[in-house]
XYZ file of C-alpha atoms in Angstrom:
529
model
C 52.714 8.091 -14.228
C 49.024 8.121 -15.511
C 47.855 10.701 -17.952
C 45.116 12.148 -15.857
C 47.490 12.609 -12.801
C 50.030 14.629 -14.954
C 49.780 18.423 -13.937
C 48.108 20.452 -16.597
C 50.845 23.197 -16.483
C 54.501 22.330 -16.681
C 56.410 22.348 -13.330
C 58.321 25.619 -13.956
C 55.059 27.664 -14.515
C 54.117 29.393 -11.207
C 50.655 29.506 -9.711
C 50.227 33.130 -10.818
C 51.592 32.194 -14.208
C 48.794 29.382 -14.574
C 46.251 31.780 -13.376
C 47.183 34.686 -15.866
C 46.824 31.772 -18.820
C 43.499 30.676 -17.280
C 42.178 34.242 -17.214
C 43.436 34.899 -20.669
C 41.625 32.006 -22.223
C 38.539 33.156 -20.435
C 38.533 36.836 -21.637
C 39.608 35.430 -25.214
C 36.576 33.115 -25.559
C 34.515 36.121 -24.533
C 35.780 38.325 -27.289
C 32.867 37.452 -29.881
C 30.043 38.270 -27.358
C 31.207 41.830 -27.306
C 31.006 42.377 -31.016
C 27.593 43.756 -30.649
C 28.672 46.831 -28.810
C 27.633 49.075 -31.867
C 24.689 47.374 -33.604
C 24.397 50.300 -35.876
C 27.803 49.630 -37.062
C 26.991 45.890 -37.921
C 23.631 46.900 -39.613
C 25.496 49.517 -41.937
C 28.475 47.049 -42.602
C 26.128 44.065 -43.517
C 23.052 45.891 -44.682
C 20.744 44.183 -41.982
C 17.903 45.148 -39.569
C 18.419 45.497 -35.884
C 16.388 42.154 -35.125
C 18.826 40.326 -37.321
C 21.721 41.749 -35.092
C 19.651 40.499 -32.058
C 19.157 36.962 -33.526
C 22.884 36.834 -34.303
C 23.503 37.376 -30.587
C 20.846 34.405 -29.900
C 22.825 32.301 -32.158
C 26.165 32.720 -30.584
C 24.700 32.578 -27.064
C 22.554 29.733 -27.620
C 25.222 27.671 -29.416
C 27.524 28.242 -26.358
C 24.794 27.137 -24.076
C 23.850 23.908 -25.972
C 27.632 22.780 -26.562
C 28.337 23.571 -22.836
C 26.060 20.479 -21.903
C 27.627 18.244 -24.519
C 31.254 19.451 -23.483
C 30.920 18.082 -20.175
C 31.480 14.425 -21.606
C 33.714 15.701 -24.598
C 36.379 17.144 -22.383
C 36.863 13.699 -20.297
C 38.173 12.178 -23.690
C 40.605 14.647 -25.210
C 43.814 16.109 -23.579
C 43.227 19.742 -22.656
C 46.250 21.266 -24.648
C 45.135 19.579 -27.883
C 41.242 20.451 -27.331
C 42.256 23.931 -26.592
C 44.428 24.583 -29.775
C 41.698 22.865 -31.941
C 39.282 25.523 -30.715
C 41.878 28.406 -31.153
C 42.345 27.173 -34.858
C 38.796 26.833 -35.578
C 38.169 30.194 -34.206
C 40.930 31.990 -36.014
C 39.528 30.258 -39.180
C 36.184 31.631 -38.794
C 37.546 35.042 -37.962
C 39.524 34.853 -41.445
C 36.370 34.139 -43.277
C 34.437 37.103 -41.809
C 37.548 39.338 -42.352
C 37.695 38.605 -46.036
C 34.033 38.445 -46.535
C 30.878 40.618 -46.144
C 28.167 38.101 -46.201
C 25.562 37.967 -43.602
C 24.740 34.259 -44.092
C 28.591 33.624 -43.566
C 28.687 35.708 -40.432
C 25.738 33.805 -38.797
C 27.385 30.484 -39.592
C 30.453 31.740 -38.007
C 28.522 32.937 -34.921
C 27.264 29.425 -34.326
C 30.751 27.867 -34.746
C 32.252 30.557 -32.430
C 29.474 29.678 -29.806
C 30.855 26.275 -29.827
C 34.564 27.203 -29.445
C 33.700 29.770 -26.666
C 31.802 26.758 -24.798
C 34.840 24.401 -25.443
C 37.308 27.110 -24.106
C 35.192 28.101 -21.238
C 34.676 24.531 -20.194
C 38.290 24.062 -20.062
C 38.670 27.060 -18.094
C 36.269 25.857 -15.333
C 38.000 22.365 -15.121
C 41.263 24.376 -14.673
C 39.937 26.836 -12.027
C 37.683 24.873 -9.466
C 39.551 21.553 -9.009
C 42.427 23.658 -7.685
C 40.242 25.307 -5.071
C 40.057 23.357 -2.008
C 38.262 25.396 0.531
C 34.765 27.117 0.378
C 36.518 30.416 0.733
C 38.556 29.955 -2.304
C 35.619 28.570 -4.290
C 33.841 32.015 -3.541
C 36.725 33.813 -4.655
C 36.896 31.681 -7.688
C 33.151 32.505 -8.322
C 34.042 36.147 -8.024
C 36.892 36.308 -10.480
C 35.076 34.065 -12.905
C 31.796 35.916 -12.985
C 33.713 39.369 -12.564
C 35.717 38.552 -15.845
C 32.213 37.402 -17.639
C 30.589 40.619 -16.596
C 33.156 42.915 -17.256
C 34.542 41.445 -20.615
C 31.635 43.300 -22.614
C 32.407 46.796 -21.351
C 36.015 46.256 -21.433
C 36.097 44.830 -25.010
C 33.482 47.648 -25.686
C 36.026 50.330 -24.883
C 38.591 48.416 -27.303
C 35.820 48.122 -30.091
C 34.993 51.839 -29.780
C 38.527 52.755 -30.566
C 39.017 50.315 -33.513
C 35.536 51.283 -34.993
C 36.419 54.787 -34.707
C 39.246 54.427 -37.128
C 38.726 51.407 -39.138
C 35.816 49.181 -40.485
C 33.944 46.567 -38.585
C 35.707 43.507 -40.215
C 39.001 44.744 -38.670
C 37.585 43.567 -35.273
C 38.221 40.050 -36.771
C 41.646 40.705 -37.423
C 42.239 41.828 -33.932
C 40.727 38.676 -32.483
C 43.270 36.537 -34.721
C 46.110 38.457 -33.067
C 44.744 37.533 -29.649
C 44.422 33.807 -30.699
C 47.818 33.746 -31.928
C 49.250 34.911 -28.952
C 47.166 32.801 -26.468
C 48.046 29.698 -28.684
C 51.734 30.514 -28.193
C 51.032 30.748 -24.362
C 49.313 27.626 -24.262
C 51.928 25.645 -26.183
C 54.720 26.957 -23.907
C 52.840 26.384 -20.402
C 50.612 23.489 -20.832
C 51.609 19.848 -20.834
C 50.547 17.908 -23.682
C 49.648 14.673 -22.092
C 47.869 16.187 -19.210
C 44.159 15.187 -18.807
C 41.648 16.507 -16.370
C 39.991 12.972 -15.766
C 40.933 9.388 -16.811
C 40.174 9.150 -20.451
C 36.561 8.004 -20.996
C 35.384 6.721 -24.480
C 32.564 8.795 -26.279
C 30.009 6.076 -25.775
C 26.472 6.647 -24.474
C 26.834 10.381 -25.326
C 23.666 11.941 -25.927
C 24.178 13.656 -29.412
C 20.670 13.345 -30.341
C 19.790 15.202 -27.044
C 22.190 17.837 -28.053
C 20.492 18.251 -31.648
C 16.902 18.772 -29.883
C 18.418 20.958 -27.378
C 20.066 23.498 -29.863
C 17.056 23.319 -32.396
C 14.630 24.282 -29.370
C 17.062 27.092 -28.383
C 17.593 28.777 -31.790
C 13.802 28.309 -32.410
C 12.753 29.918 -29.325
C 15.297 32.776 -29.780
C 13.776 33.412 -33.221
C 10.335 33.446 -31.860
C 11.107 36.043 -29.190
C 13.426 38.289 -31.466
C 11.053 38.198 -34.596
C 7.612 37.799 -32.904
C 6.711 41.522 -32.853
C 7.955 42.058 -36.614
C 5.781 38.822 -37.700
C 2.840 39.974 -35.745
C 3.032 37.260 -33.146
C 0.043 35.304 -33.514
C -1.174 36.601 -36.538
C 1.678 35.016 -38.357
C 1.158 31.498 -39.497
C 4.730 30.944 -39.416
C 5.115 31.762 -35.808
C 2.483 29.557 -34.850
C 4.013 26.970 -36.655
C 7.304 27.334 -34.916
C 5.804 27.583 -31.530
C 3.880 24.214 -32.018
C 7.004 22.505 -33.584
C 8.998 23.792 -30.730
C 6.777 22.403 -28.202
C 6.714 18.970 -29.807
C 10.637 19.311 -29.711
C 10.757 20.028 -25.948
C 8.303 17.053 -25.334
C 10.617 14.507 -27.084
C 13.659 16.169 -25.431
C 11.985 15.738 -21.929
C 10.632 12.320 -22.614
C 14.228 11.081 -23.868
C 15.944 12.734 -20.849
C 13.752 10.774 -18.487
C 14.139 7.455 -20.018
C 17.982 7.744 -20.764
C 20.724 6.655 -18.432
C 23.138 9.207 -19.250
C 20.763 12.031 -20.765
C 22.309 15.430 -21.946
C 20.686 17.036 -18.979
C 19.338 15.182 -15.902
C 15.892 16.870 -15.556
C 15.405 15.484 -12.112
C 17.204 18.611 -10.841
C 14.062 20.379 -11.071
C 12.449 18.568 -8.296
C 14.579 20.912 -5.915
C 11.931 23.746 -5.395
C 14.468 26.287 -4.097
C 16.645 25.381 -7.128
C 13.653 26.434 -9.387
C 13.410 29.564 -7.468
C 17.096 30.348 -8.086
C 16.536 29.867 -11.814
C 13.731 32.307 -11.803
C 15.955 34.780 -10.127
C 18.639 34.213 -12.811
C 16.018 34.923 -15.468
C 14.757 37.979 -13.690
C 18.063 39.450 -13.242
C 19.013 39.040 -16.982
C 15.672 40.708 -17.865
C 16.672 43.787 -15.633
C 20.135 43.533 -16.852
C 19.074 43.960 -20.408
C 17.405 47.248 -19.766
C 20.483 49.169 -20.289
C 20.454 48.979 -24.050
C 17.830 51.787 -23.962
C 20.101 53.833 -21.994
C 22.993 53.497 -24.458
C 20.515 54.267 -27.233
C 19.429 57.364 -25.483
C 23.026 58.457 -25.008
C 23.503 57.922 -28.764
C 20.203 59.398 -30.186
C 19.384 62.294 -27.875
C 22.850 63.382 -26.624
C 24.549 62.561 -29.721
C 27.601 60.324 -28.316
C 29.949 59.030 -30.546
C 31.919 55.786 -29.747
C 34.761 57.386 -28.006
C 32.456 59.689 -25.996
C 30.999 56.401 -24.569
C 34.187 55.149 -23.066
C 33.726 56.877 -19.744
C 30.285 55.056 -19.596
C 31.912 51.633 -20.172
C 34.515 52.493 -17.545
C 31.694 53.428 -15.068
C 29.935 50.036 -15.542
C 33.579 48.170 -15.166
C 34.257 50.033 -11.811
C 30.943 49.440 -10.269
C 30.936 45.703 -11.310
C 34.320 45.144 -9.986
C 33.672 46.986 -6.635
C 30.181 45.176 -6.297
C 31.544 41.942 -6.862
C 34.319 41.876 -4.535
C 32.269 43.681 -1.918
C 29.413 41.021 -1.836
C 32.058 38.257 -1.872
C 33.166 39.409 1.452
C 29.641 39.213 2.671
C 29.040 35.836 1.318
C 32.207 34.544 2.964
C 31.114 35.988 6.364
C 27.948 33.911 6.153
C 25.368 36.801 5.471
C 21.901 35.879 4.368
C 21.908 35.196 0.360
C 18.413 36.303 -0.040
C 18.750 39.747 1.749
C 21.861 40.205 -0.288
C 19.926 39.436 -3.394
C 17.248 41.888 -2.131
C 20.054 44.648 -1.459
C 21.327 44.026 -5.268
C 17.636 44.600 -6.787
C 17.482 47.649 -4.385
C 20.495 49.183 -6.040
C 18.867 48.203 -9.452
C 15.980 50.229 -8.389
C 18.137 53.339 -7.672
C 19.554 53.079 -11.133
C 15.954 53.277 -12.575
C 15.151 56.064 -10.256
C 18.404 57.946 -11.423
C 17.448 57.578 -15.144
C 13.942 58.691 -14.484
C 15.418 62.082 -12.834
C 17.971 62.742 -15.628
C 16.444 61.594 -18.966
C 15.339 64.565 -20.994
C 16.000 66.074 -24.337
C 18.793 68.255 -22.699
C 21.921 66.600 -20.892
C 25.524 65.833 -20.653
C 27.139 62.407 -20.966
C 28.732 63.148 -17.483
C 25.583 63.184 -15.731
C 24.896 59.508 -16.548
C 28.290 58.215 -15.370
C 27.009 57.831 -11.749
C 23.933 55.931 -13.353
C 25.997 53.622 -15.117
C 28.107 52.924 -12.156
C 25.146 52.083 -9.971
C 23.999 49.907 -12.653
C 27.329 47.926 -12.606
C 27.286 47.833 -8.773
C 23.965 46.085 -8.957
C 24.941 43.546 -11.396
C 28.076 42.842 -9.260
C 26.342 42.540 -6.063
C 23.439 40.430 -7.591
C 25.380 37.947 -9.788
C 27.420 35.871 -7.107
C 24.653 35.623 -4.567
C 22.017 34.516 -7.050
C 24.610 31.855 -8.471
C 25.402 30.683 -5.009
C 21.901 30.443 -4.061
C 20.985 28.534 -7.172
C 24.065 26.168 -6.695
C 23.692 25.457 -2.897
C 19.966 24.876 -3.490
C 20.794 21.831 -5.946
C 21.180 18.148 -4.800
C 25.195 17.483 -4.671
C 24.727 14.450 -6.705
C 23.430 16.089 -9.797
C 24.862 19.572 -9.230
C 26.632 19.701 -12.575
C 23.129 19.599 -14.272
C 22.380 22.508 -12.030
C 25.196 24.452 -13.710
C 23.806 23.556 -17.077
C 20.174 24.495 -16.578
C 21.704 27.665 -14.857
C 23.428 28.625 -18.101
C 20.063 28.074 -20.036
C 18.328 30.197 -17.440
C 20.749 33.076 -18.177
C 20.259 32.572 -21.717
C 16.490 32.381 -21.303
C 16.597 35.988 -19.313
C 18.927 37.482 -21.908
C 16.734 36.671 -24.927
C 13.517 37.433 -22.953
C 14.796 40.808 -22.196
C 15.228 41.687 -25.846
C 11.770 40.660 -26.412
C 10.502 42.500 -23.500
C 12.540 45.538 -24.246
C 11.363 45.722 -27.845
C 7.751 45.135 -26.896
C 7.622 47.706 -24.070
C 9.752 50.354 -26.037
C 7.168 50.126 -28.920
C 4.394 50.406 -26.430
C 5.821 53.405 -24.795
C 6.750 55.061 -27.817
C 3.159 54.553 -29.459
C 1.585 56.004 -26.447
C 3.918 59.131 -26.183
C 3.475 59.652 -30.020
C -0.303 59.563 -29.679
C -0.088 62.323 -26.915
C 2.138 64.369 -28.843
C -0.070 63.960 -31.977
C -3.135 65.174 -29.895
C -1.041 68.214 -28.905
C 0.878 69.232 -31.913
C -2.145 70.458 -34.160
C -2.303 73.564 -36.021
C -5.181 74.784 -33.946
C -2.955 74.761 -30.809
C -1.951 78.629 -30.392
C 1.124 77.437 -28.578
C 2.223 75.325 -31.323
C 1.685 77.988 -34.065
C 3.760 80.505 -32.092
C 6.769 78.183 -31.739
C 6.579 77.318 -35.278
C 6.529 80.909 -36.378
C 9.490 81.641 -33.870
C 11.740 79.001 -35.466
C 10.585 80.221 -39.061
C 11.692 83.738 -38.115
C 15.049 82.512 -36.670
C 15.869 80.882 -39.876
C 14.789 83.914 -41.793
C 17.108 86.170 -39.663
C 19.921 83.882 -40.181
C 19.763 84.712 -43.923
C 17.711 81.815 -45.502
C 14.891 82.725 -47.935
C 11.305 82.144 -47.323
C 11.176 78.583 -48.958
C 14.516 77.470 -47.045
C 13.320 78.766 -43.983
C 10.102 76.835 -44.133
C 11.683 73.780 -44.841
C 14.236 74.030 -42.047
C 11.903 74.977 -39.530
C 9.808 72.120 -40.410
C 12.787 69.779 -40.201
C 13.816 71.265 -36.761
C 10.270 70.814 -35.203
C 10.225 67.286 -36.587
C 13.680 66.407 -35.060
C 12.508 67.927 -31.753
C 9.437 65.883 -31.821
C 11.426 62.744 -32.194
C 13.670 63.542 -29.600
C 10.856 64.328 -27.038
C 9.267 61.000 -28.039
C 12.285 58.957 -27.383
C 13.112 60.664 -24.079
C 9.409 60.375 -22.836
C 9.107 56.834 -24.069
C 12.563 56.043 -22.243
C 11.096 57.507 -19.262
C 7.964 55.615 -19.405
C 9.962 52.303 -19.902
C 12.003 52.946 -16.884
C 8.798 53.522 -14.961
C 7.616 49.966 -15.726
C 11.119 48.516 -15.225
C 11.100 50.266 -11.715
C 7.552 48.733 -10.933
C 8.801 45.427 -11.964
C 11.979 45.440 -9.688
C 9.887 46.546 -6.552
C 7.601 43.868 -7.287
C 10.439 41.572 -7.085
C 11.734 42.806 -3.880
C 8.345 42.484 -2.301
C 7.922 38.862 -3.563
C 11.503 38.043 -2.047
C 10.212 39.663 1.222
C 7.136 37.692 1.301
C 8.662 34.167 0.604
C 9.768 32.945 4.114
C 10.753 29.457 2.822
C 13.746 30.930 0.806
C 15.242 33.001 3.445
C 17.386 30.305 5.064
C 19.315 28.455 2.236
C 22.555 27.395 3.646
C 25.579 27.836 1.612
C 27.027 24.550 0.425
C 29.706 24.585 -2.079
C 31.034 21.219 -2.586
C 34.636 20.727 -4.310
C 33.037 18.827 -7.219
C 30.594 21.627 -8.278
C 31.442 23.445 -11.240
C 29.352 26.643 -11.792
C 28.935 26.872 -15.682
């Protein structure tokens, strides 16, 4: 029997057993993405700033996106089991390095390598899932399960991380990853055939290695510009101007090579499909709005004083909302409902999340008030993801559909990175505005401010403090109160702008009649990276 016709799983492995192994591979490869559940913990452990944490996220995500384009060719050369075991071994080695060291440069290098192993493992998952799905119905269910796993992996691991970090140091998360990798390696060795292949073995000739180097360089520099732009002063920084010009040169070279080569890393002719380009823009916009929850978690931590364990109900609400949203919307997709109308409904639910936050964000509140808000957010992401991906895939020409998947992954990365830059910029803008208004109000000539300060001072005196201690304590109390007011008001102003943005997207979608009638066309050969 030819190797590429041997079943990937051994004969005694049931269909449900195979599905369990595939899903375990998917969830394990996403482990590293959820390391950033508590940025403050990483900052304290490594002694770095918040922008460094954001760039580390860009590095692992960008590394995954770039290698997925290369993996499309490489996976046709190696046997899946050996290829997968190699990824698990490399991942385990990287985790051990991080466990026994406390070096930020080592952590960044490991994040890049683990991004490659994540791409490798997820590429194998996709090649095991979608060729098994014969009907369009099965492929929609496959989309739902795949993207449901991706969307819920971060909050699911966040619950686990919250428990671990409550009792142990940050580096013990790498120990936990190694345990998962060992268990998964045992499952792969027992259940998968060593000689099986997804395709007939294709030699690694005409692989666009140079294109990959240009692609990953462009991605990492773009991420650096967006993350560190505000800190460096944008166009006031000679370094940033140089990086922008250099990145534009790399992009031009990449485009020119791709249009000339017979087998480029990514076939750029995919952009000729207008509706596909609209789908990409929807992906970018979706990830920008999706990234706005970071402020909500910051509010819960700074204003409400939540510790890691107190946030577990919030993560649970996100998971529940995502799962319900995805499985409900998949039924509507299967029944042939209009994709754009479902996308509009999803953005409408996202608008409800912003409205809820505007109603309840204040300096006083309880965590329980925000569980419905994060459930609504999870519902919105669940409702939006499958229709946007199916819309984008359906709009792509079938003969180059795999390139649509690769470009779609880059669009998701772009939206993710842009959301961090926009969040940083808007939050600083709203904070500055609120701080200026408060500064104008809290002056000594304001009689109400003087009365409040005197009342706080008297309270500390009555509590048994001497005059000096009462004065310092009252000043500290007022200062802390002002900081809380700034964060709460800035958060509300930020969500005001987000609400305005999502309403604009809804209006634009309603006013674009040419995209209303995209027909769902999911071919068997299409693999949605």
